[in-house]
Amino acid sequence: MDAVPSMTWEGRVDTWSELGNFLKSRRAALRPEDLGLTPHPTRRRVAGLRREELAALAGVSITHYTRLEQGRARGASDSVLDAIARTLRLGPDESAHLKDLARPADGTRMAAARADHVGSSARQLVAAMTDVPAVILDRRGDVLGWNVLGHALLAGQLTWDAPDAGGDRPNLVRMLFLDRRYRYLYPDRHEEAELAVASLRLVAGRHPGDRALAELIGALSIQSAEFATLWAAHPVRTCASGAKRLRHPHVGALELDFTNLCLTGTPGHRVITYTARPGSTSEASLRLLGSIAASTV
């Protein structure tokens, strides 16, 4: 499987090649005996399930499945895709991703890569969160804005106005793989990297015509062997909330809960907030970080 994502001549992500790669990766992850099949006595040429085994278990003709995996079957029905998803034991995110790849939006033209802009109301919202680190992101992970505590928590080494730099604004996915200081924040960095790639997979499946997204994926695949390896494994996952461990250079270890808040009426913009449990040492550390940040503004 190629590590660098397939692109068309115009730079968009090739959803048909990505569909084949995704299905092959999930077939390879299953053994015949996992699904109640008796392994064939002869040596298998491929890891995991064969195409014909998957097709039979899913109740799909081998011809139809092969055309789907090769990107030659357009408009697959929900019943077919659901049967394949069940057989491959896909989770909800993976099943949604399968449908995004199998039925990409028709007639999507590549839009020129340009920077997103965030409205003043969103900026005012995060600015009002004086005790909670908050960052505004677009669907690619570009930072569109932050409050004082969000800036201090994630990227104090960058200037306050870095999100206003247009095409050169910080991108949290890029920083996770290429920025040594940002990477240091995450003691569980491999888990964080896998989640970042898995989330980007979902976005790429839903927006194959996003030139800026295709350029980000292509550049990271070339510049980071770790990203290329993770991308080739085709992880798919979204995470609206959860917990993170951070290792901040000024206040030390932090255990924070995060929440993604989608901004309606925007092209995939969201606000990520970070909170500490009341009475915890992390809450005290956040207050200390807020004091340090306020003194430098």
Short mmCIF file of C-alpha atoms in Angstrom, two decimals:
data_model
loop_
_atom_site.label_atom_id
_atom_site.label_comp_id
_atom_site.label_asym_id
_atom_site.label_seq_id
_atom_site.Cartn_x
_atom_site.Cartn_y
_atom_site.Cartn_z
CA MET A 1 0.00 0.00 0.00
CA ASP A 2 1.36 3.39 -0.96
CA ALA A 3 2.20 5.63 1.97
CA VAL A 4 1.62 8.86 0.01
CA PRO A 5 -2.10 9.45 -0.58
CA SER A 6 -3.37 9.13 -4.14
CA MET A 7 -3.97 12.46 -5.85
CA THR A 8 -5.55 13.32 -9.17
CA TRP A 9 -3.82 15.61 -11.64
CA GLU A 10 -5.49 18.62 -10.06
CA GLY A 11 -4.28 17.85 -6.56
CA ARG A 12 -7.47 16.52 -4.98
CA VAL A 13 -7.54 13.34 -2.92
CA ASP A 14 -8.51 10.43 -5.20
CA THR A 15 -11.40 8.91 -3.25
CA TRP A 16 -11.55 5.83 -5.49
CA SER A 17 -7.96 4.84 -4.78
CA GLU A 18 -8.48 5.67 -1.13
CA LEU A 19 -11.57 3.44 -1.07
CA GLY A 20 -9.56 0.49 -2.37
CA ASN A 21 -6.77 1.10 0.13
CA PHE A 22 -9.28 1.34 2.98
CA LEU A 23 -11.04 -1.90 2.09
CA LYS A 24 -7.77 -3.76 1.60
CA SER A 25 -6.46 -2.57 4.97
CA ARG A 26 -9.59 -3.80 6.73
CA ARG A 27 -9.57 -7.14 4.89
CA ALA A 28 -5.94 -7.64 5.89
CA ALA A 29 -6.81 -7.07 9.54
CA LEU A 30 -9.22 -10.04 9.70
CA ARG A 31 -8.37 -13.74 9.68
CA PRO A 32 -10.78 -16.29 8.15
CA GLU A 33 -11.11 -18.07 11.48
CA ASP A 34 -12.18 -14.77 13.10
CA LEU A 35 -15.34 -15.02 11.02
CA GLY A 36 -15.94 -18.72 11.34
CA LEU A 37 -14.23 -19.78 8.13
CA THR A 38 -11.92 -22.76 7.88
CA PRO A 39 -8.52 -21.60 6.62
CA HIS A 40 -7.63 -23.01 3.21
CA PRO A 41 -4.88 -25.67 3.51
CA THR A 42 -2.77 -24.07 0.79
CA ARG A 43 -0.55 -21.11 1.55
CA ARG A 44 -2.41 -17.81 1.31
CA ARG A 45 -0.97 -15.17 -1.00
CA VAL A 46 -2.61 -12.29 0.87
CA ALA A 47 -2.95 -11.45 4.54
CA GLY A 48 -6.41 -11.59 6.02
CA LEU A 49 -9.61 -12.24 4.09
CA ARG A 50 -9.62 -12.84 0.37
CA ARG A 51 -11.98 -10.78 -1.76
CA GLU A 52 -14.14 -13.81 -2.52
CA GLU A 53 -14.41 -14.68 1.18
CA LEU A 54 -15.51 -11.18 2.09
CA ALA A 55 -17.99 -11.05 -0.78
CA ALA A 56 -19.50 -14.39 0.21
CA LEU A 57 -19.84 -13.43 3.87
CA ALA A 58 -21.39 -10.08 2.95
CA GLY A 59 -23.78 -11.61 0.42
CA VAL A 60 -22.33 -9.51 -2.41
CA SER A 61 -21.24 -10.85 -5.79
CA ILE A 62 -17.47 -11.14 -6.14
CA THR A 63 -17.68 -9.16 -9.37
CA HIS A 64 -19.50 -6.28 -7.70
CA TYR A 65 -17.16 -6.25 -4.71
CA THR A 66 -14.05 -6.37 -6.91
CA ARG A 67 -15.34 -3.44 -8.97
CA LEU A 68 -16.02 -1.53 -5.76
CA GLU A 69 -12.53 -2.16 -4.37
CA GLN A 70 -11.01 -1.15 -7.72
CA GLY A 71 -13.02 2.09 -7.81
CA ARG A 72 -15.11 1.00 -10.79
CA ALA A 73 -18.52 0.68 -9.07
CA ARG A 74 -20.22 4.02 -8.54
CA GLY A 75 -23.34 4.57 -6.47
CA ALA A 76 -23.20 1.48 -4.25
CA SER A 77 -26.40 1.04 -2.24
CA ASP A 78 -26.69 1.42 1.53
CA SER A 79 -27.56 -2.27 1.85
CA VAL A 80 -24.36 -3.35 0.07
CA LEU A 81 -22.14 -0.96 2.01
CA ASP A 82 -23.80 -1.85 5.31
CA ALA A 83 -23.27 -5.57 4.62
CA ILE A 84 -19.59 -5.00 3.84
CA ALA A 85 -19.19 -2.82 6.95
CA ARG A 86 -20.75 -5.50 9.17
CA THR A 87 -18.56 -8.21 7.70
CA LEU A 88 -15.42 -6.13 8.17
CA ARG A 89 -16.55 -5.27 11.70
CA LEU A 90 -16.31 -1.56 11.07
CA GLY A 91 -17.20 0.89 13.80
CA PRO A 92 -19.60 3.82 13.25
CA ASP A 93 -16.86 6.22 12.14
CA GLU A 94 -15.35 3.66 9.77
CA SER A 95 -18.78 2.83 8.30
CA ALA A 96 -19.48 6.51 7.66
CA HIS A 97 -16.03 6.86 6.07
CA LEU A 98 -16.74 3.87 3.79
CA LYS A 99 -19.88 5.59 2.49
CA ASP A 100 -18.08 8.90 2.03
CA LEU A 101 -15.45 7.20 -0.14
CA ALA A 102 -17.89 4.98 -2.03
CA ARG A 103 -20.24 7.86 -2.84
CA PRO A 104 -18.19 11.07 -3.09
CA ALA A 105 -19.99 14.29 -3.93
CA ASP A 106 -20.44 14.53 -7.70
CA GLY A 107 -19.21 17.51 -9.63
CA THR A 108 -17.00 18.80 -6.85
CA ARG A 109 -14.50 21.21 -8.35
CA MET A 110 -11.20 21.91 -6.71
CA ALA A 111 -11.43 25.23 -4.93
CA ALA A 112 -8.35 27.41 -4.84
CA ALA A 113 -6.47 26.93 -1.58
CA ARG A 114 -7.26 29.95 0.53
CA ALA A 115 -7.28 30.72 4.21
CA ASP A 116 -10.51 30.51 6.19
CA HIS A 117 -11.66 33.44 8.26
CA VAL A 118 -13.46 33.35 11.58
CA GLY A 119 -16.21 35.75 12.54
CA SER A 120 -15.93 38.34 15.29
CA SER A 121 -18.63 36.60 17.37
CA ALA A 122 -16.54 33.44 17.63
CA ARG A 123 -13.50 35.47 18.65
CA GLN A 124 -15.55 37.26 21.29
CA LEU A 125 -16.83 33.93 22.58
CA VAL A 126 -13.37 32.47 23.21
CA ALA A 127 -12.07 35.77 24.57
CA ALA A 128 -14.83 35.70 27.19
CA MET A 129 -13.59 32.29 28.41
CA THR A 130 -10.95 33.84 30.62
CA ASP A 131 -10.45 30.77 32.84
CA VAL A 132 -10.71 28.14 30.10
CA PRO A 133 -8.13 27.56 27.34
CA ALA A 134 -9.98 27.78 24.01
CA VAL A 135 -8.82 27.51 20.40
CA ILE A 136 -10.78 28.01 17.16
CA LEU A 137 -9.90 25.54 14.39
CA ASP A 138 -11.06 24.87 10.87
CA ARG A 139 -11.67 21.36 9.56
CA ARG A 140 -7.99 20.99 8.52
CA GLY A 141 -6.63 21.88 11.96
CA ASP A 142 -5.61 25.44 11.06
CA VAL A 143 -5.74 27.75 14.10
CA LEU A 144 -8.17 30.59 13.34
CA GLY A 145 -8.01 32.17 16.77
CA TRP A 146 -7.45 31.54 20.47
CA ASN A 147 -7.83 33.17 23.82
CA VAL A 148 -4.93 34.12 26.07
CA LEU A 149 -4.97 30.85 28.00
CA GLY A 150 -5.38 28.72 24.85
CA HIS A 151 -2.37 30.41 23.27
CA ALA A 152 -0.31 29.95 26.44
CA LEU A 153 -1.31 26.29 26.80
CA LEU A 154 -0.66 25.08 23.25
CA ALA A 155 1.68 27.47 21.51
CA GLY A 156 3.24 30.07 23.75
CA GLN A 157 6.34 29.92 21.55
CA LEU A 158 4.33 31.49 18.70
CA THR A 159 3.30 35.12 18.47
CA TRP A 160 -0.21 36.06 19.59
CA ASP A 161 -1.23 37.11 16.07
CA ALA A 162 0.00 33.90 14.38
CA PRO A 163 -3.59 32.83 13.51
CA ASP A 164 -3.94 36.00 11.42
CA ALA A 165 -1.08 34.96 9.10
CA GLY A 166 -3.41 33.52 6.44
CA GLY A 167 -1.81 30.63 4.62
CA ASP A 168 1.08 30.60 7.10
CA ARG A 169 -1.07 30.33 10.22
CA PRO A 170 -0.30 27.46 12.63
CA ASN A 171 -1.84 24.06 11.96
CA LEU A 172 -2.07 21.70 14.93
CA VAL A 173 -1.74 18.55 12.81
CA ARG A 174 1.39 19.84 11.07
CA MET A 175 2.83 21.00 14.39
CA LEU A 176 2.22 17.60 15.96
CA PHE A 177 4.49 15.96 13.38
CA LEU A 178 7.00 18.72 12.57
CA ASP A 179 7.25 21.14 15.53
CA ARG A 180 9.56 19.83 18.26
CA ARG A 181 8.20 22.17 20.92
CA TYR A 182 4.56 21.28 20.24
CA ARG A 183 5.39 17.56 20.11
CA TYR A 184 6.94 17.88 23.59
CA LEU A 185 3.53 18.78 25.04
CA TYR A 186 2.21 15.25 24.56
CA PRO A 187 3.73 12.44 26.64
CA ASP A 188 1.29 10.10 24.82
CA ARG A 189 2.38 11.49 21.48
CA HIS A 190 1.88 8.37 19.36
CA GLU A 191 -1.72 8.06 20.51
CA GLU A 192 -2.24 11.76 19.81
CA ALA A 193 -0.67 11.40 16.35
CA GLU A 194 -2.86 8.42 15.46
CA LEU A 195 -6.00 10.29 16.53
CA ALA A 196 -4.98 13.33 14.48
CA VAL A 197 -4.47 11.20 11.35
CA ALA A 198 -7.68 9.25 11.97
CA SER A 199 -9.67 12.49 12.25
CA LEU A 200 -8.03 13.90 9.13
CA ARG A 201 -9.04 10.72 7.27
CA LEU A 202 -12.70 11.42 7.96
CA VAL A 203 -12.38 15.01 6.79
CA ALA A 204 -10.57 13.99 3.59
CA GLY A 205 -13.31 11.49 2.78
CA ARG A 206 -16.00 14.13 3.19
CA HIS A 207 -14.16 16.91 1.35
CA PRO A 208 -12.15 15.41 -1.55
CA GLY A 209 -12.26 18.76 -3.37
CA ASP A 210 -10.49 20.72 -0.62
CA ARG A 211 -7.20 21.72 -2.24
CA ALA A 212 -5.67 23.08 0.96
CA LEU A 213 -6.46 19.82 2.73
CA ALA A 214 -4.95 17.74 -0.11
CA GLU A 215 -1.82 19.92 -0.02
CA LEU A 216 -1.51 19.48 3.76
CA ILE A 217 -1.80 15.69 3.50
CA GLY A 218 0.65 15.52 0.60
CA ALA A 219 3.23 17.72 2.31
CA LEU A 220 3.05 15.81 5.60
CA SER A 221 3.34 12.48 3.78
CA ILE A 222 6.63 13.67 2.28
CA GLN A 223 8.02 15.53 5.29
CA SER A 224 7.13 13.04 8.04
CA ALA A 225 7.75 9.30 7.77
CA GLU A 226 5.61 8.84 10.88
CA PHE A 227 2.64 10.59 9.26
CA ALA A 228 3.09 8.59 6.05
CA THR A 229 3.11 5.31 7.98
CA LEU A 230 0.01 6.21 9.97
CA TRP A 231 -1.79 7.47 6.86
CA ALA A 232 -1.07 4.21 5.04
CA ALA A 233 -2.63 2.24 7.91
CA HIS A 234 -5.86 4.13 7.20
CA PRO A 235 -7.07 4.76 10.79
CA VAL A 236 -10.52 6.35 10.95
CA ARG A 237 -11.89 7.90 14.12
CA THR A 238 -13.46 11.06 15.44
CA CYS A 239 -13.36 12.28 19.00
CA ALA A 240 -15.75 14.98 20.20
CA SER A 241 -14.51 14.92 23.79
CA GLY A 242 -12.12 13.11 26.05
CA ALA A 243 -9.06 13.53 28.26
CA LYS A 244 -5.51 14.55 27.44
CA ARG A 245 -2.25 14.47 29.35
CA LEU A 246 -0.03 17.45 28.66
CA ARG A 247 3.52 18.27 29.70
CA HIS A 248 3.80 22.05 29.75
CA PRO A 249 7.26 23.66 29.88
CA HIS A 250 6.16 26.26 32.47
CA VAL A 251 3.64 24.52 34.75
CA GLY A 252 4.49 20.84 34.31
CA ALA A 253 2.08 17.91 34.02
CA LEU A 254 -1.59 18.57 33.29
CA GLU A 255 -4.58 16.27 32.99
CA LEU A 256 -7.34 18.09 31.13
CA ASP A 257 -10.73 17.25 29.64
CA PHE A 258 -11.36 18.60 26.15
CA THR A 259 -14.57 19.26 24.22
CA ASN A 260 -15.09 20.09 20.55
CA LEU A 261 -17.88 22.60 20.00
CA CYS A 262 -19.01 22.89 16.38
CA LEU A 263 -19.77 26.41 15.16
CA THR A 264 -22.96 26.23 13.11
CA GLY A 265 -23.13 28.15 9.86
CA THR A 266 -19.39 27.74 9.22
CA PRO A 267 -17.41 25.42 6.89
CA GLY A 268 -16.39 23.00 9.63
CA HIS A 269 -15.11 25.47 12.22
CA ARG A 270 -15.01 24.35 15.85
CA VAL A 271 -13.88 25.55 19.25
CA ILE A 272 -11.83 23.22 21.45
CA THR A 273 -11.97 23.93 25.17
CA TYR A 274 -9.75 22.44 27.88
CA THR A 275 -10.92 22.16 31.48
CA ALA A 276 -9.46 20.74 34.69
CA ARG A 277 -11.42 18.89 37.32
CA PRO A 278 -12.33 21.12 40.28
CA GLY A 279 -9.86 20.91 43.14
CA SER A 280 -7.23 19.07 41.09
CA THR A 281 -3.58 20.01 40.80
CA SER A 282 -4.22 20.60 37.10
CA GLU A 283 -6.77 23.29 37.99
CA ALA A 284 -4.16 25.02 40.13
CA SER A 285 -1.62 24.70 37.30
CA LEU A 286 -4.05 26.26 34.82
CA ARG A 287 -4.55 29.21 37.17
CA LEU A 288 -0.78 29.61 37.42
CA LEU A 289 -0.47 29.46 33.64
CA GLY A 290 -3.18 32.10 33.35
CA SER A 291 -1.24 34.40 35.71
CA ILE A 292 1.97 33.90 33.72
CA ALA A 293 0.17 34.55 30.43
CA ALA A 294 -1.59 37.67 31.74
CA SER A 295 1.73 39.15 32.86
CA THR A 296 3.18 38.82 29.36
CA VAL A 297 0.26 40.25 27.38
#
